[in-house]
């Protein structure tokens, strides 16, 4: 295991090991909103965490490749897929996406909240994600546009770009893509003290034009 994988894996395995479950277990709202009407195909979930998005997609007939650097998260995610009866539709891959990327092309490449306190070349990973989108397919990037209300500013080294900055960072070939959604949205999140705060996130959906 290279140093990068070791650092990211150590960080995230420790984070996941703190609790039996870190995330809600529900699929991300923007995935549900943006993908609900689309026909099933091949999907790639970048930084899949505990697998709620991958399991939701598989439940709708998608064949999913789900990647994360954390072994703890992937074990949890795989168990969850089996419980949901979709274990055979998801391939779980442990990788540091900053170092290597899954082969293949996909009708959907999805990255939800791919942020990290460990080193993460997010822009490069998202460019690789765009390159893996099949003609006619979609890249969906959802992330935080700023720090949570209970933190005055972003922590050093954590990238929290606006949707426009995410789009610019993809460096998509002109004429090859249609920008379908590029916007900020607000949602309420509970802070460490249990009190709700409003957080600004962003969603970018771009489609590779066929042919
Ligand atoms: C904030 S969590 C989001 C998880 C999931 N997408 C969700 O929305 O619930 C970020 C995820 O990215 C993964 N991750 C961070 N750095 C990574 C890397 N270099 N390679 C692969 N996965 C990484 C973490 O292990 C974690 O599961």
PDB file of N, CA, C and O in Angstrom, residues 138-197:
ATOM      1  N   UNK A 138     -24.016  10.704 -17.739  1.00  0.00           N
ATOM      2  CA  UNK A 138     -24.074  11.863 -16.835  1.00  0.00           C
ATOM      3  C   UNK A 138     -22.979  11.791 -15.781  1.00  0.00           C
ATOM      4  O   UNK A 138     -22.695  10.717 -15.244  1.00  0.00           O
ATOM      5  N   UNK A 139     -22.387  12.953 -15.510  1.00  0.00           N
ATOM      6  CA  UNK A 139     -21.526  13.111 -14.330  1.00  0.00           C
ATOM      7  C   UNK A 139     -22.295  13.965 -13.327  1.00  0.00           C
ATOM      8  O   UNK A 139     -22.740  15.077 -13.665  1.00  0.00           O
ATOM      9  N   UNK A 140     -22.466  13.447 -12.121  1.00  0.00           N
ATOM     10  CA  UNK A 140     -23.203  14.157 -11.071  1.00  0.00           C
ATOM     11  C   UNK A 140     -22.254  14.399  -9.903  1.00  0.00           C
ATOM     12  O   UNK A 140     -21.757  13.441  -9.309  1.00  0.00           O
ATOM     13  N   UNK A 141     -22.004  15.676  -9.629  1.00  0.00           N
ATOM     14  CA  UNK A 141     -21.091  16.022  -8.525  1.00  0.00           C
ATOM     15  C   UNK A 141     -21.856  16.859  -7.511  1.00  0.00           C
ATOM     16  O   UNK A 141     -22.368  17.940  -7.850  1.00  0.00           O
ATOM     17  N   UNK A 142     -21.941  16.359  -6.295  1.00  0.00           N
ATOM     18  CA  UNK A 142     -22.637  17.075  -5.224  1.00  0.00           C
ATOM     19  C   UNK A 142     -21.641  17.258  -4.089  1.00  0.00           C
ATOM     20  O   UNK A 142     -20.922  16.316  -3.729  1.00  0.00           O
ATOM     21  N   UNK A 143     -21.563  18.482  -3.577  1.00  0.00           N
ATOM     22  CA  UNK A 143     -20.572  18.708  -2.523  1.00  0.00           C
ATOM     23  C   UNK A 143     -20.903  19.930  -1.694  1.00  0.00           C
ATOM     24  O   UNK A 143     -21.879  20.644  -1.966  1.00  0.00           O
ATOM     25  N   UNK A 144     -20.082  20.161  -0.693  1.00  0.00           N
ATOM     26  CA  UNK A 144     -20.274  21.336   0.150  1.00  0.00           C
ATOM     27  C   UNK A 144     -19.696  22.563  -0.557  1.00  0.00           C
ATOM     28  O   UNK A 144     -18.590  22.515  -1.101  1.00  0.00           O
ATOM     29  N   UNK A 145     -20.474  23.671  -0.509  1.00  0.00           N
ATOM     30  CA  UNK A 145     -20.003  24.914  -1.121  1.00  0.00           C
ATOM     31  C   UNK A 145     -19.330  25.812  -0.083  1.00  0.00           C
ATOM     32  O   UNK A 145     -18.839  26.878  -0.409  1.00  0.00           O
ATOM     33  N   UNK A 146     -19.332  25.412   1.148  1.00  0.00           N
ATOM     34  CA  UNK A 146     -18.716  26.214   2.203  1.00  0.00           C
ATOM     35  C   UNK A 146     -18.705  25.407   3.489  1.00  0.00           C
ATOM     36  O   UNK A 146     -19.259  24.308   3.544  1.00  0.00           O
ATOM     37  N   UNK A 147     -18.068  25.954   4.533  1.00  0.00           N
ATOM     38  CA  UNK A 147     -17.996  25.227   5.809  1.00  0.00           C
ATOM     39  C   UNK A 147     -19.367  25.167   6.472  1.00  0.00           C
ATOM     40  O   UNK A 147     -20.257  25.945   6.123  1.00  0.00           O
ATOM     41  N   UNK A 148     -19.543  24.278   7.425  1.00  0.00           N
ATOM     42  CA  UNK A 148     -20.830  24.228   8.136  1.00  0.00           C
ATOM     43  C   UNK A 148     -20.992  25.480   9.000  1.00  0.00           C
ATOM     44  O   UNK A 148     -20.005  26.138   9.319  1.00  0.00           O
ATOM     45  N   UNK A 149     -22.240  25.827   9.353  1.00  0.00           N
ATOM     46  CA  UNK A 149     -22.465  27.074  10.089  1.00  0.00           C
ATOM     47  C   UNK A 149     -21.749  27.122  11.430  1.00  0.00           C
ATOM     48  O   UNK A 149     -21.504  28.210  11.961  1.00  0.00           O
ATOM     49  N   UNK A 150     -21.408  25.961  11.982  1.00  0.00           N
ATOM     50  CA  UNK A 150     -20.761  25.956  13.288  1.00  0.00           C
ATOM     51  C   UNK A 150     -19.231  26.081  13.174  1.00  0.00           C
ATOM     52  O   UNK A 150     -18.520  26.041  14.164  1.00  0.00           O
ATOM     53  N   UNK A 151     -18.722  26.231  11.947  1.00  0.00           N
ATOM     54  CA  UNK A 151     -17.288  26.492  11.774  1.00  0.00           C
ATOM     55  C   UNK A 151     -17.148  27.818  11.041  1.00  0.00           C
ATOM     56  O   UNK A 151     -17.808  28.039  10.031  1.00  0.00           O
ATOM     57  N   UNK A 152     -16.294  28.695  11.538  1.00  0.00           N
ATOM     58  CA  UNK A 152     -16.180  30.041  10.953  1.00  0.00           C
ATOM     59  C   UNK A 152     -15.636  29.977   9.533  1.00  0.00           C
ATOM     60  O   UNK A 152     -16.027  30.745   8.668  1.00  0.00           O
ATOM     61  N   UNK A 153     -14.738  29.072   9.262  1.00  0.00           N
ATOM     62  CA  UNK A 153     -14.161  28.975   7.914  1.00  0.00           C
ATOM     63  C   UNK A 153     -13.735  27.541   7.621  1.00  0.00           C
ATOM     64  O   UNK A 153     -13.668  26.717   8.547  1.00  0.00           O
ATOM     65  N   UNK A 154     -13.483  27.295   6.326  1.00  0.00           N
ATOM     66  CA  UNK A 154     -13.070  25.948   5.927  1.00  0.00           C
ATOM     67  C   UNK A 154     -11.736  25.598   6.588  1.00  0.00           C
ATOM     68  O   UNK A 154     -10.887  26.466   6.803  1.00  0.00           O
ATOM     69  N   UNK A 155     -11.582  24.305   6.924  1.00  0.00           N
ATOM     70  CA  UNK A 155     -10.305  23.889   7.505  1.00  0.00           C
ATOM     71  C   UNK A 155      -9.219  23.916   6.439  1.00  0.00           C
ATOM     72  O   UNK A 155      -9.510  23.695   5.249  1.00  0.00           O
ATOM     73  N   UNK A 156      -7.996  24.202   6.816  1.00  0.00           N
ATOM     74  CA  UNK A 156      -6.921  24.304   5.830  1.00  0.00           C
ATOM     75  C   UNK A 156      -6.825  23.032   4.980  1.00  0.00           C
ATOM     76  O   UNK A 156      -6.933  21.923   5.506  1.00  0.00           O
ATOM     77  N   UNK A 157      -6.676  23.212   3.688  1.00  0.00           N
ATOM     78  CA  UNK A 157      -6.474  22.071   2.792  1.00  0.00           C
ATOM     79  C   UNK A 157      -7.757  21.419   2.314  1.00  0.00           C
ATOM     80  O   UNK A 157      -7.712  20.548   1.464  1.00  0.00           O
ATOM     81  N   UNK A 158      -8.923  21.823   2.862  1.00  0.00           N
ATOM     82  CA  UNK A 158     -10.186  21.208   2.425  1.00  0.00           C
ATOM     83  C   UNK A 158     -10.805  22.094   1.341  1.00  0.00           C
ATOM     84  O   UNK A 158     -11.034  23.282   1.557  1.00  0.00           O
ATOM     85  N   UNK A 159     -11.049  21.497   0.181  1.00  0.00           N
ATOM     86  CA  UNK A 159     -11.580  22.250  -0.951  1.00  0.00           C
ATOM     87  C   UNK A 159     -13.103  22.246  -0.906  1.00  0.00           C
ATOM     88  O   UNK A 159     -13.727  21.184  -0.900  1.00  0.00           O
ATOM     89  N   UNK A 160     -13.714  23.444  -0.868  1.00  0.00           N
ATOM     90  CA  UNK A 160     -15.180  23.579  -0.828  1.00  0.00           C
ATOM     91  C   UNK A 160     -15.607  24.538  -1.941  1.00  0.00           C
ATOM     92  O   UNK A 160     -16.062  25.652  -1.696  1.00  0.00           O
ATOM     93  N   UNK A 161     -15.476  24.123  -3.192  1.00  0.00           N
ATOM     94  CA  UNK A 161     -15.715  25.031  -4.319  1.00  0.00           C
ATOM     95  C   UNK A 161     -17.189  25.301  -4.571  1.00  0.00           C
ATOM     96  O   UNK A 161     -18.050  24.514  -4.195  1.00  0.00           O
ATOM     97  N   UNK A 162     -17.463  26.401  -5.249  1.00  0.00           N
ATOM     98  CA  UNK A 162     -18.818  26.693  -5.731  1.00  0.00           C
ATOM     99  C   UNK A 162     -19.096  25.761  -6.918  1.00  0.00           C
ATOM    100  O   UNK A 162     -18.158  25.196  -7.502  1.00  0.00           O
ATOM    101  N   UNK A 163     -20.391  25.644  -7.321  1.00  0.00           N
ATOM    102  CA  UNK A 163     -20.670  24.787  -8.482  1.00  0.00           C
ATOM    103  C   UNK A 163     -19.936  25.256  -9.736  1.00  0.00           C
ATOM    104  O   UNK A 163     -19.475  24.443 -10.546  1.00  0.00           O
ATOM    105  N   UNK A 164     -19.830  26.565  -9.905  1.00  0.00           N
ATOM    106  CA  UNK A 164     -19.118  27.105 -11.069  1.00  0.00           C
ATOM    107  C   UNK A 164     -17.648  26.716 -11.047  1.00  0.00           C
ATOM    108  O   UNK A 164     -17.050  26.418 -12.094  1.00  0.00           O
ATOM    109  N   UNK A 165     -17.065  26.729  -9.859  1.00  0.00           N
ATOM    110  CA  UNK A 165     -15.651  26.341  -9.751  1.00  0.00           C
ATOM    111  C   UNK A 165     -15.468  24.847 -10.021  1.00  0.00           C
ATOM    112  O   UNK A 165     -14.480  24.433 -10.618  1.00  0.00           O
ATOM    113  N   UNK A 166     -16.445  24.037  -9.572  1.00  0.00           N
ATOM    114  CA  UNK A 166     -16.365  22.593  -9.876  1.00  0.00           C
ATOM    115  C   UNK A 166     -16.405  22.400 -11.388  1.00  0.00           C
ATOM    116  O   UNK A 166     -15.600  21.663 -11.965  1.00  0.00           O
ATOM    117  N   UNK A 167     -17.334  23.106 -12.032  1.00  0.00           N
ATOM    118  CA  UNK A 167     -17.472  22.985 -13.493  1.00  0.00           C
ATOM    119  C   UNK A 167     -16.179  23.412 -14.194  1.00  0.00           C
ATOM    120  O   UNK A 167     -15.672  22.697 -15.073  1.00  0.00           O
ATOM    121  N   UNK A 168     -15.639  24.551 -13.796  1.00  0.00           N
ATOM    122  CA  UNK A 168     -14.410  25.042 -14.438  1.00  0.00           C
ATOM    123  C   UNK A 168     -13.273  24.035 -14.244  1.00  0.00           C
ATOM    124  O   UNK A 168     -12.481  23.780 -15.161  1.00  0.00           O
ATOM    125  N   UNK A 169     -13.214  23.444 -13.043  1.00  0.00           N
ATOM    126  CA  UNK A 169     -12.133  22.500 -12.736  1.00  0.00           C
ATOM    127  C   UNK A 169     -12.186  21.229 -13.567  1.00  0.00           C
ATOM    128  O   UNK A 169     -11.180  20.547 -13.747  1.00  0.00           O
ATOM    129  N   UNK A 170     -13.371  20.916 -14.105  1.00  0.00           N
ATOM    130  CA  UNK A 170     -13.488  19.694 -14.922  1.00  0.00           C
ATOM    131  C   UNK A 170     -12.815  19.858 -16.278  1.00  0.00           C
ATOM    132  O   UNK A 170     -12.429  18.865 -16.905  1.00  0.00           O
ATOM    133  N   UNK A 171     -12.718  21.117 -16.708  1.00  0.00           N
ATOM    134  CA  UNK A 171     -12.045  21.407 -17.978  1.00  0.00           C
ATOM    135  C   UNK A 171     -12.641  20.555 -19.119  1.00  0.00           C
ATOM    136  O   UNK A 171     -11.908  19.905 -19.872  1.00  0.00           O
ATOM    137  N   UNK A 172     -13.972  20.580 -19.229  1.00  0.00           N
ATOM    138  CA  UNK A 172     -14.657  19.745 -20.221  1.00  0.00           C
ATOM    139  C   UNK A 172     -14.398  20.260 -21.633  1.00  0.00           C
ATOM    140  O   UNK A 172     -14.295  21.474 -21.843  1.00  0.00           O
ATOM    141  N   UNK A 173     -14.346  19.347 -22.584  1.00  0.00           N
ATOM    142  CA  UNK A 173     -14.075  19.780 -23.955  1.00  0.00           C
ATOM    143  C   UNK A 173     -15.267  20.583 -24.483  1.00  0.00           C
ATOM    144  O   UNK A 173     -16.418  20.143 -24.376  1.00  0.00           O
ATOM    145  N   UNK A 174     -15.003  21.760 -25.062  1.00  0.00           N
ATOM    146  CA  UNK A 174     -16.104  22.602 -25.550  1.00  0.00           C
ATOM    147  C   UNK A 174     -16.902  21.867 -26.624  1.00  0.00           C
ATOM    148  O   UNK A 174     -16.330  21.203 -27.478  1.00  0.00           O
ATOM    149  N   UNK A 175     -18.226  21.943 -26.517  1.00  0.00           N
ATOM    150  CA  UNK A 175     -19.083  21.293 -27.509  1.00  0.00           C
ATOM    151  C   UNK A 175     -19.326  19.821 -27.230  1.00  0.00           C
ATOM    152  O   UNK A 175     -20.133  19.182 -27.893  1.00  0.00           O
ATOM    153  N   UNK A 176     -18.638  19.277 -26.248  1.00  0.00           N
ATOM    154  CA  UNK A 176     -18.775  17.844 -25.971  1.00  0.00           C
ATOM    155  C   UNK A 176     -19.748  17.526 -24.846  1.00  0.00           C
ATOM    156  O   UNK A 176     -20.086  16.356 -24.633  1.00  0.00           O
ATOM    157  N   UNK A 177     -20.204  18.569 -24.138  1.00  0.00           N
ATOM    158  CA  UNK A 177     -21.003  18.346 -22.933  1.00  0.00           C
ATOM    159  C   UNK A 177     -22.152  19.346 -22.857  1.00  0.00           C
ATOM    160  O   UNK A 177     -22.019  20.470 -23.343  1.00  0.00           O
ATOM    161  N   UNK A 178     -23.229  18.941 -22.202  1.00  0.00           N
ATOM    162  CA  UNK A 178     -24.300  19.884 -21.880  1.00  0.00           C
ATOM    163  C   UNK A 178     -24.371  20.028 -20.355  1.00  0.00           C
ATOM    164  O   UNK A 178     -24.388  19.020 -19.637  1.00  0.00           O
ATOM    165  N   UNK A 179     -24.396  21.278 -19.903  1.00  0.00           N
ATOM    166  CA  UNK A 179     -24.532  21.515 -18.459  1.00  0.00           C
ATOM    167  C   UNK A 179     -26.024  21.519 -18.147  1.00  0.00           C
ATOM    168  O   UNK A 179     -26.759  22.410 -18.575  1.00  0.00           O
ATOM    169  N   UNK A 180     -26.485  20.513 -17.412  1.00  0.00           N
ATOM    170  CA  UNK A 180     -27.919  20.373 -17.151  1.00  0.00           C
ATOM    171  C   UNK A 180     -28.335  21.041 -15.833  1.00  0.00           C
ATOM    172  O   UNK A 180     -29.421  21.596 -15.733  1.00  0.00           O
ATOM    173  N   UNK A 181     -27.483  20.960 -14.830  1.00  0.00           N
ATOM    174  CA  UNK A 181     -27.761  21.606 -13.540  1.00  0.00           C
ATOM    175  C   UNK A 181     -26.435  22.112 -12.983  1.00  0.00           C
ATOM    176  O   UNK A 181     -25.438  21.380 -12.987  1.00  0.00           O
ATOM    177  N   UNK A 182     -26.425  23.362 -12.528  1.00  0.00           N
ATOM    178  CA  UNK A 182     -25.226  23.920 -11.896  1.00  0.00           C
ATOM    179  C   UNK A 182     -25.719  24.941 -10.878  1.00  0.00           C
ATOM    180  O   UNK A 182     -25.953  26.095 -11.225  1.00  0.00           O
ATOM    181  N   UNK A 183     -25.951  24.512  -9.646  1.00  0.00           N
ATOM    182  CA  UNK A 183     -26.611  25.409  -8.691  1.00  0.00           C
ATOM    183  C   UNK A 183     -26.236  25.079  -7.247  1.00  0.00           C
ATOM    184  O   UNK A 183     -25.777  23.972  -6.957  1.00  0.00           O
ATOM    185  N   UNK A 184     -26.478  26.073  -6.401  1.00  0.00           N
ATOM    186  CA  UNK A 184     -26.326  25.853  -4.965  1.00  0.00           C
ATOM    187  C   UNK A 184     -27.695  25.515  -4.384  1.00  0.00           C
ATOM    188  O   UNK A 184     -28.717  25.888  -4.952  1.00  0.00           O
ATOM    189  N   UNK A 185     -27.703  24.811  -3.273  1.00  0.00           N
ATOM    190  CA  UNK A 185     -28.954  24.585  -2.564  1.00  0.00           C
ATOM    191  C   UNK A 185     -28.657  24.563  -1.074  1.00  0.00           C
ATOM    192  O   UNK A 185     -27.508  24.362  -0.671  1.00  0.00           O
ATOM    193  N   UNK A 186     -29.702  24.806  -0.300  1.00  0.00           N
ATOM    194  CA  UNK A 186     -29.514  24.845   1.156  1.00  0.00           C
ATOM    195  C   UNK A 186     -30.160  23.640   1.799  1.00  0.00           C
ATOM    196  O   UNK A 186     -31.169  23.137   1.316  1.00  0.00           O
ATOM    197  N   UNK A 187     -29.568  23.174   2.862  1.00  0.00           N
ATOM    198  CA  UNK A 187     -30.229  22.107   3.627  1.00  0.00           C
ATOM    199  C   UNK A 187     -29.875  22.279   5.093  1.00  0.00           C
ATOM    200  O   UNK A 187     -28.850  22.898   5.444  1.00  0.00           O
ATOM    201  N   UNK A 188     -30.744  21.735   5.916  1.00  0.00           N
ATOM    202  CA  UNK A 188     -30.539  21.852   7.356  1.00  0.00           C
ATOM    203  C   UNK A 188     -29.751  20.645   7.828  1.00  0.00           C
ATOM    204  O   UNK A 188     -30.025  19.508   7.452  1.00  0.00           O
ATOM    205  N   UNK A 189     -28.717  20.919   8.621  1.00  0.00           N
ATOM    206  CA  UNK A 189     -27.872  19.844   9.139  1.00  0.00           C
ATOM    207  C   UNK A 189     -27.727  20.055  10.654  1.00  0.00           C
ATOM    208  O   UNK A 189     -27.662  21.201  11.112  1.00  0.00           O
ATOM    209  N   UNK A 190     -27.687  18.965  11.399  1.00  0.00           N
ATOM    210  CA  UNK A 190     -27.520  19.093  12.845  1.00  0.00           C
ATOM    211  C   UNK A 190     -26.046  19.280  13.172  1.00  0.00           C
ATOM    212  O   UNK A 190     -25.183  18.557  12.659  1.00  0.00           O
ATOM    213  N   UNK A 191     -25.753  20.244  14.027  1.00  0.00           N
ATOM    214  CA  UNK A 191     -24.375  20.505  14.444  1.00  0.00           C
ATOM    215  C   UNK A 191     -23.946  19.565  15.553  1.00  0.00           C
ATOM    216  O   UNK A 191     -24.743  18.758  16.037  1.00  0.00           O
ATOM    217  N   UNK A 192     -22.688  19.669  15.975  1.00  0.00           N
ATOM    218  CA  UNK A 192     -22.171  18.781  17.029  1.00  0.00           C
ATOM    219  C   UNK A 192     -22.952  18.914  18.330  1.00  0.00           C
ATOM    220  O   UNK A 192     -23.022  17.972  19.120  1.00  0.00           O
ATOM    221  N   UNK A 193     -23.577  20.092  18.566  1.00  0.00           N
ATOM    222  CA  UNK A 193     -24.369  20.262  19.793  1.00  0.00           C
ATOM    223  C   UNK A 193     -25.823  19.814  19.602  1.00  0.00           C
ATOM    224  O   UNK A 193     -26.661  20.005  20.468  1.00  0.00           O
ATOM    225  N   UNK A 194     -26.116  19.232  18.419  1.00  0.00           N
ATOM    226  CA  UNK A 194     -27.468  18.732  18.156  1.00  0.00           C
ATOM    227  C   UNK A 194     -28.419  19.794  17.641  1.00  0.00           C
ATOM    228  O   UNK A 194     -29.577  19.503  17.351  1.00  0.00           O
ATOM    229  N   UNK A 195     -27.921  21.044  17.528  1.00  0.00           N
ATOM    230  CA  UNK A 195     -28.809  22.117  17.046  1.00  0.00           C
ATOM    231  C   UNK A 195     -28.719  22.233  15.529  1.00  0.00           C
ATOM    232  O   UNK A 195     -27.642  22.089  14.952  1.00  0.00           O
ATOM    233  N   UNK A 196     -29.873  22.512  14.869  1.00  0.00           N
ATOM    234  CA  UNK A 196     -29.859  22.589  13.406  1.00  0.00           C
ATOM    235  C   UNK A 196     -29.199  23.870  12.891  1.00  0.00           C
ATOM    236  O   UNK A 196     -29.314  24.922  13.502  1.00  0.00           O
ATOM    237  N   UNK A 197     -28.515  23.741  11.771  1.00  0.00           N
ATOM    238  CA  UNK A 197     -27.941  24.906  11.097  1.00  0.00           C
ATOM    239  C   UNK A 197     -28.141  24.734   9.598  1.00  0.00           C
ATOM    240  O   UNK A 197     -28.321  23.619   9.109  1.00  0.00           O
TER     241      UNK A 197
END
